[in-house]
Short mmCIF file of C-alpha atoms in Angstrom, two decimals:
data_model
loop_
_atom_site.label_atom_id
_atom_site.label_comp_id
_atom_site.label_asym_id
_atom_site.label_seq_id
_atom_site.Cartn_x
_atom_site.Cartn_y
_atom_site.Cartn_z
CA MET P 5 176.57 15.67 -92.27
CA SER P 6 180.22 16.60 -92.71
CA PHE P 7 182.47 17.06 -89.68
CA ILE P 8 182.93 20.83 -90.21
CA LYS P 9 179.23 21.35 -90.85
CA GLU P 10 178.31 19.44 -87.68
CA VAL P 11 180.76 21.55 -85.60
CA ARG P 12 179.28 24.74 -87.05
CA THR P 13 175.71 23.59 -86.35
CA LEU P 14 176.62 22.49 -82.84
CA VAL P 15 178.19 25.85 -81.95
CA SER P 16 175.31 27.77 -83.54
CA GLU P 17 172.62 25.82 -81.66
CA ASN P 18 174.48 25.96 -78.32
CA ILE P 19 175.92 29.46 -78.53
CA ARG P 20 174.58 30.26 -75.02
CA ASP P 21 176.71 27.46 -73.54
CA TYR P 22 179.81 28.00 -75.66
CA GLY P 23 179.81 31.82 -75.72
CA MET P 24 181.60 32.18 -72.37
CA TYR P 25 184.32 29.72 -73.40
CA ILE P 26 184.85 31.61 -76.64
CA ALA P 27 185.01 34.90 -74.69
CA LEU P 28 187.56 33.43 -72.24
CA ALA P 29 189.72 32.13 -75.10
CA VAL P 30 189.66 35.56 -76.80
CA ILE P 31 190.57 37.33 -73.53
CA ILE P 32 193.46 34.94 -72.81
CA LEU P 33 194.80 35.20 -76.36
CA THR P 34 194.51 39.00 -76.39
CA PHE P 35 196.27 39.56 -73.06
CA THR P 36 198.93 36.94 -73.89
CA VAL P 37 199.86 38.82 -77.05
CA MET P 38 199.66 42.28 -75.43
CA THR P 39 201.83 41.23 -72.43
CA ASN P 40 204.34 39.23 -74.50
CA GLY P 41 203.39 35.98 -72.78
CA LEU P 42 203.50 37.30 -69.20
CA PHE P 43 199.76 36.69 -68.81
CA ILE P 44 200.10 32.89 -69.18
CA SER P 45 203.22 32.57 -67.03
CA SER P 46 203.02 30.03 -64.20
CA ARG P 47 203.14 32.65 -61.45
CA ASN P 48 200.43 34.81 -63.05
CA ILE P 49 198.04 31.92 -63.78
CA SER P 50 198.45 30.74 -60.18
CA ASN P 51 197.76 34.23 -58.81
CA LEU P 52 194.81 34.68 -61.16
CA LEU P 53 193.09 31.47 -60.02
CA ASP P 54 193.73 32.28 -56.34
CA SER P 55 192.28 35.78 -56.74
CA ALA P 56 189.20 34.32 -58.44
CA GLY P 57 188.55 31.74 -55.70
CA TYR P 58 186.48 33.71 -53.19
CA ILE P 59 184.35 35.28 -55.95
CA ALA P 60 183.94 31.93 -57.74
CA VAL P 61 182.37 30.20 -54.72
CA LEU P 62 180.02 33.18 -54.29
CA ALA P 63 179.14 33.02 -58.00
CA VAL P 64 178.14 29.35 -57.67
CA GLY P 65 175.60 30.19 -54.96
CA MET P 66 174.47 33.36 -56.74
CA THR P 67 173.79 31.35 -59.91
CA LEU P 68 171.27 29.18 -58.06
CA VAL P 69 169.67 32.24 -56.43
CA ILE P 70 169.22 33.88 -59.85
CA VAL P 71 168.00 30.57 -61.33
CA ILE P 72 165.03 30.68 -58.89
CA ARG P 73 164.42 34.31 -59.93
CA HIS P 74 165.83 36.07 -56.86
CA ILE P 75 168.96 38.05 -55.98
CA ASP P 76 171.13 38.27 -52.85
CA LEU P 77 172.86 41.61 -52.25
CA SER P 78 173.93 40.76 -48.70
CA VAL P 79 176.61 38.16 -49.55
CA GLY P 80 179.51 40.63 -49.91
CA TYR P 81 179.41 42.13 -46.44
CA ALA P 82 178.15 38.82 -45.01
CA ALA P 83 181.43 37.31 -46.24
CA GLY P 84 183.40 40.22 -44.76
CA PHE P 85 181.59 40.03 -41.40
CA LEU P 86 181.85 36.25 -41.07
CA GLY P 87 185.54 36.44 -42.00
CA ALA P 88 185.98 38.97 -39.18
CA VAL P 89 184.16 36.65 -36.76
CA ALA P 90 186.55 33.87 -37.79
CA ALA P 91 189.49 36.18 -37.10
CA ILE P 92 188.10 37.04 -33.64
CA LEU P 93 187.55 33.38 -32.76
CA LEU P 94 191.09 32.48 -33.86
CA THR P 95 192.97 35.42 -32.32
CA GLN P 96 190.94 36.59 -29.31
CA ALA P 97 188.95 33.50 -28.22
CA GLY P 98 191.76 31.03 -28.96
CA VAL P 99 189.43 28.64 -30.80
CA SER P 100 191.05 26.02 -33.02
CA MET P 101 190.81 26.42 -36.80
CA PHE P 102 189.06 23.03 -37.01
CA ILE P 103 186.25 24.33 -34.78
CA THR P 104 186.20 27.88 -36.15
CA ILE P 105 185.52 26.89 -39.76
CA PRO P 106 182.41 24.72 -39.01
CA ILE P 107 181.07 27.47 -36.72
CA ILE P 108 181.45 30.09 -39.47
CA LEU P 109 179.82 27.83 -42.07
CA VAL P 110 176.85 27.15 -39.76
CA LEU P 111 176.50 30.90 -39.09
CA GLY P 112 176.52 31.41 -42.86
CA VAL P 113 173.73 28.89 -43.33
CA ALA P 114 171.72 30.60 -40.56
CA THR P 115 172.05 34.05 -42.15
CA GLY P 116 171.10 32.61 -45.54
CA LEU P 117 168.05 30.87 -44.09
CA LEU P 118 166.96 34.16 -42.51
CA ASN P 119 167.00 35.75 -45.97
CA GLY P 120 165.05 32.75 -47.27
CA VAL P 121 162.38 33.16 -44.59
CA LEU P 122 162.03 36.89 -45.32
CA VAL P 123 161.62 36.18 -49.03
CA ALA P 124 159.59 32.95 -49.12
CA LYS P 125 157.51 33.09 -45.94
CA ILE P 126 156.94 36.81 -45.32
CA GLY P 127 156.96 37.72 -49.00
CA ILE P 128 159.52 40.55 -48.99
CA PRO P 129 161.13 41.03 -52.42
CA SER P 130 164.61 39.51 -52.34
CA PHE P 131 166.17 42.77 -53.54
CA VAL P 132 164.81 44.64 -50.49
CA ALA P 133 165.36 41.86 -47.93
CA THR P 134 168.99 41.29 -48.92
CA LEU P 135 169.65 45.03 -49.27
CA ALA P 136 168.67 45.35 -45.61
CA GLY P 137 170.97 42.41 -44.85
CA MET P 138 173.81 44.13 -46.70
CA LEU P 139 173.46 47.25 -44.53
CA ILE P 140 173.20 45.19 -41.33
CA PHE P 141 176.33 43.16 -42.14
CA ARG P 142 178.20 46.32 -43.15
CA GLY P 143 177.41 47.83 -39.76
CA ALA P 144 178.26 44.62 -37.93
CA LEU P 145 181.64 44.42 -39.71
CA LEU P 146 182.47 48.00 -38.69
CA GLN P 147 181.33 47.24 -35.13
CA VAL P 148 183.59 44.20 -34.63
CA THR P 149 186.62 45.88 -36.21
CA GLU P 150 186.19 49.40 -34.83
CA LYS P 151 188.68 48.95 -31.97
CA THR P 152 191.61 47.58 -33.94
CA GLY P 153 190.67 48.43 -37.52
CA THR P 154 192.48 45.35 -38.76
CA ILE P 155 192.62 41.98 -37.00
CA ILE P 156 195.88 40.22 -37.82
CA ILE P 157 195.69 36.40 -37.93
CA ARG P 158 198.85 34.50 -36.99
CA ASP P 159 197.44 30.98 -37.42
CA ASP P 160 199.63 29.48 -40.15
CA MET P 161 197.25 26.60 -40.88
CA PHE P 162 194.29 28.96 -41.38
CA ASN P 163 196.32 31.37 -43.51
CA ALA P 164 197.47 28.45 -45.68
CA ILE P 165 193.87 28.10 -46.95
CA GLY P 166 194.30 31.39 -48.81
CA ASN P 167 198.04 31.35 -49.49
CA GLY P 168 199.27 27.76 -49.21
CA TYR P 169 199.72 24.97 -51.73
CA ILE P 170 199.16 21.23 -51.55
CA PRO P 171 202.38 19.35 -50.69
CA SER P 172 204.44 18.29 -53.68
CA LEU P 173 205.52 14.88 -52.26
CA MET P 174 208.44 14.97 -54.70
CA GLU P 175 209.45 16.78 -57.88
CA VAL P 176 209.70 15.26 -61.37
CA ASN P 177 211.82 17.42 -63.71
CA GLY P 178 210.93 20.46 -61.60
CA LEU P 179 207.19 19.65 -61.58
CA HIS P 180 205.15 18.96 -58.44
CA LEU P 181 204.21 15.27 -58.47
CA LEU P 182 201.00 15.53 -56.40
CA SER P 183 199.67 18.36 -58.58
CA LEU P 184 200.35 16.24 -61.68
CA LEU P 185 198.45 13.34 -60.07
CA VAL P 186 195.51 15.64 -59.20
CA GLY P 187 195.39 16.83 -62.82
CA MET P 188 195.53 13.25 -64.09
CA VAL P 189 192.67 12.21 -61.79
CA GLY P 190 190.71 15.22 -63.04
CA ILE P 191 191.16 14.17 -66.68
CA ILE P 192 190.17 10.55 -65.95
CA PHE P 193 187.11 11.70 -63.99
CA TYR P 194 186.08 14.08 -66.78
CA ILE P 195 186.40 11.40 -69.49
CA TYR P 196 184.52 8.84 -67.38
CA SER P 197 181.75 11.34 -66.57
CA GLU P 198 181.30 12.34 -70.23
CA MET P 199 181.29 8.73 -71.46
CA ASN P 200 178.79 7.73 -68.79
CA THR P 201 176.50 10.65 -69.67
CA ARG P 202 176.69 9.81 -73.38
CA LYS P 203 175.95 6.15 -72.67
CA ASN P 204 172.84 7.02 -70.64
CA LYS P 205 171.58 9.41 -73.33
CA MET P 206 171.97 6.75 -76.02
CA LYS P 207 170.24 4.22 -73.73
CA TYR P 208 167.10 6.40 -73.63
CA ASN P 209 167.34 7.42 -77.32
CA PHE P 210 168.35 11.04 -76.64
CA GLU P 211 170.20 12.84 -79.42
CA VAL P 212 174.01 12.81 -79.08
CA VAL P 213 176.84 14.25 -81.15
CA SER P 214 178.77 12.05 -83.59
CA THR P 215 181.67 9.95 -82.32
CA GLY P 216 184.18 12.23 -84.04
CA ILE P 217 182.87 15.37 -82.34
CA PHE P 218 182.67 13.55 -79.00
CA ILE P 219 186.31 12.43 -79.21
CA LEU P 220 187.39 15.94 -80.29
CA LYS P 221 185.62 17.40 -77.23
CA LEU P 222 187.28 14.89 -74.88
CA VAL P 223 190.73 15.59 -76.34
CA PHE P 224 190.25 19.39 -76.31
CA VAL P 225 189.03 19.65 -72.69
CA SER P 226 191.57 17.07 -71.47
CA ALA P 227 194.34 19.06 -73.18
CA ILE P 228 193.22 22.26 -71.38
CA ILE P 229 193.17 20.49 -67.98
CA ALA P 230 196.60 18.99 -68.71
CA TYR P 231 198.03 22.36 -69.77
CA VAL P 232 196.73 24.21 -66.68
CA THR P 233 198.04 21.36 -64.49
CA TRP P 234 201.44 21.54 -66.16
CA ILE P 235 201.55 25.35 -65.74
CA LEU P 236 200.67 25.16 -62.03
CA ALA P 237 202.90 22.13 -61.34
CA GLY P 238 205.83 24.14 -62.70
CA TYR P 239 205.27 26.86 -60.08
CA ASN P 240 204.04 25.82 -56.61
CA GLY P 241 201.35 23.35 -57.67
CA PHE P 242 197.63 23.57 -56.91
CA SER P 243 196.82 26.02 -54.12
CA TRP P 244 194.36 25.08 -51.37
CA THR P 245 192.08 27.85 -52.68
CA VAL P 246 191.87 26.14 -56.08
CA ILE P 247 191.24 22.77 -54.42
CA VAL P 248 188.38 24.28 -52.37
CA MET P 249 186.98 25.93 -55.49
CA LEU P 250 187.09 22.66 -57.45
CA ALA P 251 185.44 20.78 -54.56
CA VAL P 252 182.59 23.32 -54.49
CA VAL P 253 182.11 23.03 -58.26
CA LEU P 254 182.06 19.21 -58.21
CA LEU P 255 179.62 19.11 -55.27
CA TYR P 256 177.20 21.65 -56.74
CA HIS P 257 177.51 20.23 -60.26
CA PHE P 258 176.47 16.85 -58.86
CA LEU P 259 173.62 18.36 -56.81
CA THR P 260 172.20 20.33 -59.74
CA THR P 261 172.55 17.66 -62.45
CA LYS P 262 172.18 14.30 -60.71
CA THR P 263 169.69 14.81 -57.90
CA VAL P 264 165.96 15.45 -57.49
CA LEU P 265 166.78 18.64 -55.56
CA GLY P 266 168.63 20.00 -58.59
CA ARG P 267 165.68 19.29 -60.89
CA HIS P 268 163.31 20.97 -58.44
CA ILE P 269 165.52 24.09 -58.32
CA TYR P 270 165.40 24.47 -62.11
CA ALA P 271 161.67 23.67 -62.17
CA VAL P 272 160.99 26.45 -59.64
CA GLY P 273 163.14 28.85 -61.67
CA SER P 274 161.44 27.99 -64.97
CA ASN P 275 157.89 28.41 -63.67
CA PRO P 276 157.21 28.74 -59.91
CA GLU P 277 153.44 28.40 -60.30
CA ALA P 278 153.69 25.24 -62.41
CA ALA P 279 156.27 23.82 -60.00
CA HIS P 280 153.91 24.47 -57.07
CA LEU P 281 150.97 22.85 -58.88
CA SER P 282 153.10 19.80 -59.67
CA GLY P 283 153.77 19.25 -55.96
CA ILE P 284 157.16 20.93 -55.50
CA ASN P 285 157.51 22.83 -52.23
CA VAL P 286 158.64 26.20 -53.60
CA LYS P 287 159.23 27.70 -50.14
CA LYS P 288 161.46 24.79 -49.14
CA ILE P 289 163.52 25.16 -52.32
CA THR P 290 163.89 28.90 -51.61
CA TYR P 291 165.08 28.18 -48.05
CA ILE P 292 167.64 25.65 -49.33
CA VAL P 293 168.99 27.94 -52.06
CA PHE P 294 169.36 30.95 -49.75
CA GLY P 295 170.82 28.76 -46.98
CA SER P 296 173.33 27.41 -49.49
CA MET P 297 174.14 30.97 -50.56
CA GLY P 298 174.82 31.91 -46.93
CA MET P 299 177.15 28.94 -46.47
CA LEU P 300 179.11 29.85 -49.61
CA ALA P 301 179.30 33.48 -48.42
CA ALA P 302 180.86 32.19 -45.20
CA LEU P 303 183.30 30.05 -47.21
CA SER P 304 184.15 33.07 -49.35
CA GLY P 305 184.81 35.09 -46.19
CA ILE P 306 187.14 32.37 -44.90
CA LEU P 307 189.08 32.26 -48.20
CA PHE P 308 189.39 36.06 -48.38
CA THR P 309 190.39 36.46 -44.74
CA ALA P 310 192.95 33.66 -45.03
CA ARG P 311 194.33 35.23 -48.23
CA LEU P 312 194.81 38.61 -46.52
CA GLN P 313 195.86 36.91 -43.24
CA SER P 314 193.64 39.48 -41.53
CA ALA P 315 190.13 40.89 -41.25
CA THR P 316 189.67 44.47 -42.41
CA THR P 317 186.91 47.06 -42.29
CA THR P 318 186.53 47.01 -46.08
CA ALA P 319 186.35 43.21 -46.51
CA GLY P 320 183.52 42.14 -48.77
CA THR P 321 183.14 45.46 -50.57
CA LEU P 322 181.48 44.88 -53.98
CA PHE P 323 181.84 41.09 -53.69
CA GLU P 324 178.11 40.72 -54.39
CA LEU P 325 178.36 42.69 -57.63
CA ASP P 326 181.38 40.67 -58.79
CA ALA P 327 179.49 37.45 -58.02
CA ILE P 328 176.39 38.64 -59.91
CA ALA P 329 178.55 39.69 -62.87
CA ALA P 330 180.36 36.33 -62.87
CA ALA P 331 177.02 34.47 -62.79
CA TYR P 332 175.62 36.44 -65.76
CA VAL P 333 178.84 36.18 -67.76
CA GLY P 334 178.74 32.45 -66.96
CA GLY P 335 175.42 32.08 -68.75
CA VAL P 336 172.71 32.35 -66.09
CA SER P 337 169.48 33.78 -67.46
CA SER P 338 167.88 36.89 -66.00
CA ALA P 339 164.51 35.20 -66.69
CA GLY P 340 165.37 32.33 -64.32
CA GLY P 341 165.51 28.57 -64.84
CA VAL P 342 168.76 28.60 -66.84
CA GLY P 343 172.36 28.54 -65.58
CA LYS P 344 175.13 26.11 -64.67
CA VAL P 345 177.56 26.15 -61.74
CA THR P 346 180.39 25.30 -64.14
CA GLY P 347 179.44 28.42 -66.10
CA ALA P 348 179.66 30.49 -62.91
CA ILE P 349 183.26 29.38 -62.42
CA ILE P 350 184.12 30.26 -66.02
CA GLY P 351 182.40 33.62 -65.51
CA ALA P 352 184.46 34.29 -62.38
CA ILE P 353 187.66 33.39 -64.27
CA VAL P 354 186.63 35.67 -67.16
CA MET P 355 186.14 38.62 -64.78
CA ALA P 356 189.37 37.83 -62.89
CA SER P 357 191.26 37.52 -66.21
CA LEU P 358 190.00 40.94 -67.29
CA THR P 359 191.15 42.53 -64.04
CA ASN P 360 194.47 40.68 -64.05
CA GLY P 361 195.23 41.46 -67.69
CA MET P 362 194.37 45.14 -67.32
CA ASN P 363 196.56 45.37 -64.21
CA LEU P 364 199.46 43.88 -66.16
CA LEU P 365 198.90 46.47 -68.90
CA GLY P 366 198.72 49.31 -66.36
CA VAL P 367 195.12 50.26 -67.23
CA GLY P 368 193.72 52.78 -64.73
CA ILE P 369 191.13 51.63 -62.18
CA SER P 370 188.50 54.01 -63.61
CA TYR P 371 188.76 52.41 -67.06
CA GLN P 372 188.76 48.94 -65.47
CA TYR P 373 185.36 49.56 -63.86
CA MET P 374 183.94 50.86 -67.13
CA ILE P 375 185.25 47.89 -69.14
CA ARG P 376 183.98 45.34 -66.61
CA GLY P 377 180.61 47.10 -66.60
CA GLY P 378 180.54 46.92 -70.37
CA VAL P 379 181.28 43.18 -70.26
CA LEU P 380 178.42 42.64 -67.79
CA ALA P 381 176.03 44.64 -69.98
CA GLY P 382 177.20 42.64 -72.99
CA ALA P 383 176.54 39.35 -71.15
CA VAL P 384 172.97 40.37 -70.30
CA ILE P 385 172.32 41.60 -73.86
CA PHE P 386 173.69 38.28 -75.14
CA ASP P 387 171.33 36.45 -72.76
CA VAL P 388 168.29 38.39 -73.97
CA MET P 389 169.18 37.97 -77.65
CA THR P 390 169.80 34.20 -77.41
CA ARG P 391 167.07 33.30 -74.89
CA GLY P 392 164.64 32.16 -77.53
CA ARG P 393 167.07 29.65 -79.03
CA LYS P 394 166.79 27.15 -76.17
#
């Protein structure tokens, strides 16, 4: 098989996986041309990734919830409420940031587990159970902020999570050295991970792509990581938000691809009855996934509150819909059992790129909602049309 023919076959057979990357490339190219290069400037790319952070971590959790055939509508206002609780602990109770963050994450897990119990044990449809949660958290957020309206946070260390950057150590030709080292470690880790995966597949006689295609993939992805690193290193380097986002992706990618828990999650999503008959505790998996979603909602609330340096009455508004849209654009299937956490991050970046690019072009907010809705509808249609190929 010729090289070109193999590439064409590979893309055709894996269009579900590659579609979001193609869409992201088209969006970046389009906005770069229409804004005369402003879209890919260092400052804009840095702002874009920071603005995508709190939605991206929500999208990771939402992907797993959709994979097991449920939905969680409560995460938006849960994030807003838990962010407000963090602000109260920091400003009114005088609690240290290092104690506040674990408390908020544990509260997030508890709220997620409550949703899991309502869904898995009592049998309430997830749409209804989490809709009730959304209303409760909305009311709770208004209750805790009704006296001041906005709670200003003056803790510089906490605010740095949403606005700060990793230290540069020193600069090399105007580039942040530590950010360059982080990017280099990322490339080495990616190449090692891919080579290890390929080696294991060949060991058990699984089908792999040709050596030429494999090397092309390594070079292409490494070049993208290097370019983004170079862009960010030329501004202020990697922000703490991006570091948190990458840590979440690595952790959940490992959990879903290298552990028994990950295989059980996808087994439950593919066929809950078959998973139950094969000995998998479906209720336990549901508790874990919803508990994980609650923890990521708390983390999202921390990132958003730190970014604004305050808790507001409108925090968390429509976060859940942005997370659901990012998950679907990232390739999760509405039928369950299919979806990757790496895809959720790409989906969040796609949605953030659309918003960022349209803002740069001065597109009105009404048209922005319609275009983003169209993209979401397109992603679901794409899912339905390509579902039978896998």
